[in-house]
C-alpha positions as semicolon CSV with decimal commas, in nm:
position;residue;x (nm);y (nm);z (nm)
1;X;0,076;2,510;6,902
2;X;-0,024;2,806;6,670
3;X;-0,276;2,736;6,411
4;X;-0,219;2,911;6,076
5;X;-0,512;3,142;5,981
6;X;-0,712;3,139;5,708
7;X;-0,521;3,417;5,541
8;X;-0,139;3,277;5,598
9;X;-0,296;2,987;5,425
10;X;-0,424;3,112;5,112
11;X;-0,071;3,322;5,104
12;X;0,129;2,979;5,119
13;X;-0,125;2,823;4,851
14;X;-0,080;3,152;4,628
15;X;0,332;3,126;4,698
16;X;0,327;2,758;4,577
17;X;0,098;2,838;4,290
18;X;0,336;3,097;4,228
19;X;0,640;2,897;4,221
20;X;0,472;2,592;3,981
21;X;0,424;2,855;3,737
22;X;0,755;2,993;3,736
23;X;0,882;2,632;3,740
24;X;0,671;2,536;3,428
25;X;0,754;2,855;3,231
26;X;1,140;2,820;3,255
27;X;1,094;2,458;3,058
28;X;1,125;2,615;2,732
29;X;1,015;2,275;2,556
30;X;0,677;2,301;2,736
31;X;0,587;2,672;2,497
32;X;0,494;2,688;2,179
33;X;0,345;2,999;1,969
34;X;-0,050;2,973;1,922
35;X;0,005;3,037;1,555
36;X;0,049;2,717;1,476
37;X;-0,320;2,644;1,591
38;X;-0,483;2,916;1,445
39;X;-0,641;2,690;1,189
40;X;-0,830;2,500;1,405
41;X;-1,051;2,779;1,437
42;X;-1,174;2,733;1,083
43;X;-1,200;2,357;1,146
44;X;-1,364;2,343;1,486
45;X;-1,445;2,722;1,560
46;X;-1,715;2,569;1,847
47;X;-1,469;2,379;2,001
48;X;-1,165;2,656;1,981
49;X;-1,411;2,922;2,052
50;X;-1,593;2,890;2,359
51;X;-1,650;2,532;2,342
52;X;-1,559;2,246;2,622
53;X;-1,215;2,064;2,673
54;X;-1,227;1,724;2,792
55;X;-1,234;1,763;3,118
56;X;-1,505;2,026;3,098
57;X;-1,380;2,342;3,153
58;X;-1,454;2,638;2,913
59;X;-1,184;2,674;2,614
60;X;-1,092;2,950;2,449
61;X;-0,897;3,068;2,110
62;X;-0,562;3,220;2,184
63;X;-0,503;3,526;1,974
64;X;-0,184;3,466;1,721
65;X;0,155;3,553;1,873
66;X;0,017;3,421;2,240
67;X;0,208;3,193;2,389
68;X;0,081;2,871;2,556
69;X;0,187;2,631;2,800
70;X;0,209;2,277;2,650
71;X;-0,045;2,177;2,920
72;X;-0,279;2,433;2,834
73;X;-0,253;2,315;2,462
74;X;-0,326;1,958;2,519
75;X;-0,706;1,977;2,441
76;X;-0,583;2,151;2,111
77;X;-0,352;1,849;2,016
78;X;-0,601;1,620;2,135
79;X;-0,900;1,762;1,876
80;X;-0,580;1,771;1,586
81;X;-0,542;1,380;1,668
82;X;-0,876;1,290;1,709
83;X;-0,965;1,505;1,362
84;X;-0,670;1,341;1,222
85;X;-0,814;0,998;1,276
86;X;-1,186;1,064;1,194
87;X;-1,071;1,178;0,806
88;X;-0,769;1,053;0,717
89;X;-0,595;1,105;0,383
90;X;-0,750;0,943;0,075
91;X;-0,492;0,722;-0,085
92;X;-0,432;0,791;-0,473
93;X;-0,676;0,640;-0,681
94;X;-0,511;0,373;-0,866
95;X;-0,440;0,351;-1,279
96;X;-0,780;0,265;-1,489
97;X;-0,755;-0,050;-1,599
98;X;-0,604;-0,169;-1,280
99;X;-0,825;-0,408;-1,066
100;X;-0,766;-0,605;-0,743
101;X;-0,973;-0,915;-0,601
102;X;-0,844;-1,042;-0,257
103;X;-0,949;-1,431;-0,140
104;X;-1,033;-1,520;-0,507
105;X;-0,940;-1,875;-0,395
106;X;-0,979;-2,078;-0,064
107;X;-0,688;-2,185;0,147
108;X;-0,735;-2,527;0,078
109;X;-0,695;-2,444;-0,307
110;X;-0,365;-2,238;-0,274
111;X;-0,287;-2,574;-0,071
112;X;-0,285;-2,791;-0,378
113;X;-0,173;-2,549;-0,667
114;X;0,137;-2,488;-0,454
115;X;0,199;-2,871;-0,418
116;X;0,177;-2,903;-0,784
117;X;0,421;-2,604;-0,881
118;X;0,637;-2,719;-0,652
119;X;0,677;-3,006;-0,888
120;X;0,734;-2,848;-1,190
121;X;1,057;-2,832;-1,335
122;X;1,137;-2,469;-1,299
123;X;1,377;-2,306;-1,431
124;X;1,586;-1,968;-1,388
125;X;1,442;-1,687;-1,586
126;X;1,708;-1,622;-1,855
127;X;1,694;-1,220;-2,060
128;X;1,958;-1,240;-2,318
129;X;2,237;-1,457;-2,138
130;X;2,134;-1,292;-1,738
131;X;1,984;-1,548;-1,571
132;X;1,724;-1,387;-1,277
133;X;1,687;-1,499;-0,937
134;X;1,347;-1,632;-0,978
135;X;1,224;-1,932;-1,108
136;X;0,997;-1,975;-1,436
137;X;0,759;-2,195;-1,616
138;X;0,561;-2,090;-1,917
139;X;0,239;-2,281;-2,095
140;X;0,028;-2,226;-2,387
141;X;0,308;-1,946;-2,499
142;X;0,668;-1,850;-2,387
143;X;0,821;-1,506;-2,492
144;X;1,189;-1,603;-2,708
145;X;1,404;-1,290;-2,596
146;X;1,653;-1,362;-2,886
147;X;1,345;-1,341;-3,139
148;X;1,111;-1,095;-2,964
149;X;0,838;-1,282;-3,023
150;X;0,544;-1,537;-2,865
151;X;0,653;-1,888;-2,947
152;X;0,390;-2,260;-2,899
153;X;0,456;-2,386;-2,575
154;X;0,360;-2,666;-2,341
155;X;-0,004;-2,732;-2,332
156;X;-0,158;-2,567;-2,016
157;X;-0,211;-2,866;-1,750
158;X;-0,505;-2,970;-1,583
159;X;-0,439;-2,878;-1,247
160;X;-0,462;-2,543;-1,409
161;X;-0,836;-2,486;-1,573
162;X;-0,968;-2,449;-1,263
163;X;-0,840;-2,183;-1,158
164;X;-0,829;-2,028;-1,553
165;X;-1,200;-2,018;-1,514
166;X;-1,160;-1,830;-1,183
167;X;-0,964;-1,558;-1,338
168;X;-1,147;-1,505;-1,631
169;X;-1,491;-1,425;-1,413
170;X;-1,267;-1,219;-1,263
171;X;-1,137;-1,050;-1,564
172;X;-1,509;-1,060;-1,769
173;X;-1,337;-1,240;-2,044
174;X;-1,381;-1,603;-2,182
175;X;-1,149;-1,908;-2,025
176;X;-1,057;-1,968;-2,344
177;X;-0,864;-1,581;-2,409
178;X;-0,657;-1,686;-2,175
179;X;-0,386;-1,876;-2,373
180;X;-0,058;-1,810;-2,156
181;X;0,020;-1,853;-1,812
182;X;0,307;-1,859;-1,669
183;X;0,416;-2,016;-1,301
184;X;0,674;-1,850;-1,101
185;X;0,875;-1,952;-0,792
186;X;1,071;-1,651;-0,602
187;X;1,241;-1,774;-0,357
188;X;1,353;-1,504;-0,023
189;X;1,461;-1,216;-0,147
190;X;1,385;-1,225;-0,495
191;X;1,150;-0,981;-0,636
192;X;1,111;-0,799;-1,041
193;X;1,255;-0,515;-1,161
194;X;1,025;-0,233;-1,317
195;X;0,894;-0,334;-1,674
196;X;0,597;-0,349;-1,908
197;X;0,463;-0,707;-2,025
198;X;0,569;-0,751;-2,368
199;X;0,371;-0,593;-2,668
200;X;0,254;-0,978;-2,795
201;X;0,055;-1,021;-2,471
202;X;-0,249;-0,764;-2,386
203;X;-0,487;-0,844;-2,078
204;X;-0,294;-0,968;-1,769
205;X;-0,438;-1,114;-1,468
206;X;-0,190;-1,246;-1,181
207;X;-0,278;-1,437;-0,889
208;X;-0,035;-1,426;-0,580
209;X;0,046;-1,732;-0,362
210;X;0,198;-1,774;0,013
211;X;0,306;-1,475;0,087
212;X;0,226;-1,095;0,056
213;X;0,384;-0,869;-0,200
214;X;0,375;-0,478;-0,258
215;X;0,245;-0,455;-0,632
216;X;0,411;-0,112;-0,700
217;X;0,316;0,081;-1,038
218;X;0,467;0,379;-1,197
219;X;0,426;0,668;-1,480
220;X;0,659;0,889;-1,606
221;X;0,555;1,280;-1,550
222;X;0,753;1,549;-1,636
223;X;1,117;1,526;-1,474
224;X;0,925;1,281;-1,205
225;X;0,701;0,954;-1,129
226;X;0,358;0,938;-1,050
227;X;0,362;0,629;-0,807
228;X;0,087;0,370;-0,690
229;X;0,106;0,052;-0,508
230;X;-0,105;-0,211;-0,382
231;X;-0,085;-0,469;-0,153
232;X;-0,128;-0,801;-0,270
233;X;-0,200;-1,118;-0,021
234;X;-0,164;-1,469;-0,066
235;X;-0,493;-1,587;-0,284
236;X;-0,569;-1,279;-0,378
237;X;-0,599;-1,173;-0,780
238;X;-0,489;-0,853;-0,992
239;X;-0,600;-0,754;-1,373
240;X;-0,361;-0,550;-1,570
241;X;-0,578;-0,367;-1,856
242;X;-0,590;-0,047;-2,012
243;X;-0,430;0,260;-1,893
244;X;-0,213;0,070;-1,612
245;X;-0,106;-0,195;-1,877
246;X;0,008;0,011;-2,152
247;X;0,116;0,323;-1,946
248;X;0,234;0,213;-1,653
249;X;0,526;-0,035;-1,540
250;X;0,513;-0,250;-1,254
251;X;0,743;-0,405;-0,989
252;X;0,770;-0,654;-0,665
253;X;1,049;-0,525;-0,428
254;X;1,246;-0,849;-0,315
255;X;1,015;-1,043;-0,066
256;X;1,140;-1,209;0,312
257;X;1,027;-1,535;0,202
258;X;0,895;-1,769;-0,029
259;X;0,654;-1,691;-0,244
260;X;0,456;-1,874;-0,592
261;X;0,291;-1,621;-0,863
262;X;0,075;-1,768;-1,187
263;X;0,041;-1,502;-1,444
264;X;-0,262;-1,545;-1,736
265;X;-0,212;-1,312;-2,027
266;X;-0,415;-1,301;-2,361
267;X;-0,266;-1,239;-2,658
268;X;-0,265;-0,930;-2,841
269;X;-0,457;-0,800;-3,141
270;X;-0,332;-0,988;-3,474
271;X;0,023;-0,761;-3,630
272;X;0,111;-0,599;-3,272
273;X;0,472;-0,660;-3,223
């Protein structure tokens, strides 16, 4: 039997070496142009620049216009990722005046004010003959659509001061400020068009019950929107005040299920309309 020699050998490995090459650069899927990486240099120039890949062999920066095997790019992509993940993008700040206070109640309190609204005789909203698809029941006040103004409603109920006194720690305002509040019951798939609290009301704090909700805000700018949104969990609080009440409308997109929303508002300065 004729053993191969040491230099047939190393011409076979060179031939197959060869051949995986070719192989690789025929997959034109596997190139792309070192252009697009040329920033890292500015971003990581040790690592791009004679630094270490992760399996510890030298790297190096390839020149613009060089082209570059997707496997010899991987520690490239892998640095983009992992930079990618250590800073991500700030979200927008959101509108002054807008403030959010997740688990302002316990579980076992959303418990009970849920058993109670689910007793009260709500109604469909009604806006000048449309009835909404959510369900509505104001205290202390009630907005009259056909007079456009605040009219005396029920007296707030017990089960409610509690959870008034919450809200106004929350808000840095007296209980007492708070002189509206109105429960509301949206059943799947109802949510609240865009809008701006009426004129008669000025601070407004909401608390959200059962189920999450995307608390989405919006400015006019120019020809466009400036847009915000937060997301608001069950128990959790949000003030409306300032800049984000008076310049800013707010929405809920329609929700998967049920969900409960009490809304405290004070009243406005004495001859706004």
């Amino acid at each position: 039997m004729k053993v191969p020699s040491p230099t047939s050998r190393s011409a076979e490995k060179r031939c197959l070496q060869r051949k995986q090459q070719k192989k690789a650069r025929s997959v034109t899927m596997s190139v792309i142009d070192a252009r697009d990486l040329i920033f890292k240099r500015q971003l990581l120039p040790n690592y791009c620049d004679g630094g270490r890949n992760r399996d510890g062999s030298r790297a190096r920066f390839h020149a613009p216009g060089e082209r570059l095997l997707l496997e010899q790019a991987a520690p490239y992509f892998w640095v983009m990722s992992t930079q990618e993940t250590l800073f991500p993008e700030a979200a927008p700040a959101m509108p002054g005046g807008f403030r959010y206070q997740p688990a302002l109640i316990s579980p076992q309190e959303e418990r009970e004010l849920i058993e109670h609204l689910s007793r009260l005789p709500l109604k469909p909203f009604e806006f000048h003959g449309y009835q909404g698809n959510r369900n509505v029941k104001a205290f202390g006040y009630r907005y009259d659509y056909s007079r456009r103004r605040a009219e005396p409603a029920e007296d707030i109920p017990d089960f409610l001061v509690p959870l008034r006194r919450r809200i106004a720690q929350f808000a840095g305002r007296p209980p007492d400020d708070f002189v509206q509040i109105l429960a509301t019951e949206y059943p799947a798939g109802a949510g609240i068009g865009w809008h701006r609290d009426k004129s008669q009301f000025e601070e407004v704090v909401g608390v959200s019950l059962l189920s999450p909700a995307n608390f989405r805000l919006r400015k006019k700018s120019g020809a466009g929107w400036q847009r915000r949104s937060q997301r608001i969990e069950p128990r959790s609080a949000y003030l409306l005040s300032g800049t984000a009440r008076h310049d800013w409308e707010h929405s809920i997109p329609p929700q998967a299920s049920l969900r409960y929303s009490i809304t405290f508002r004070t009243l406005a300065a004495p001859g706004v309309k």
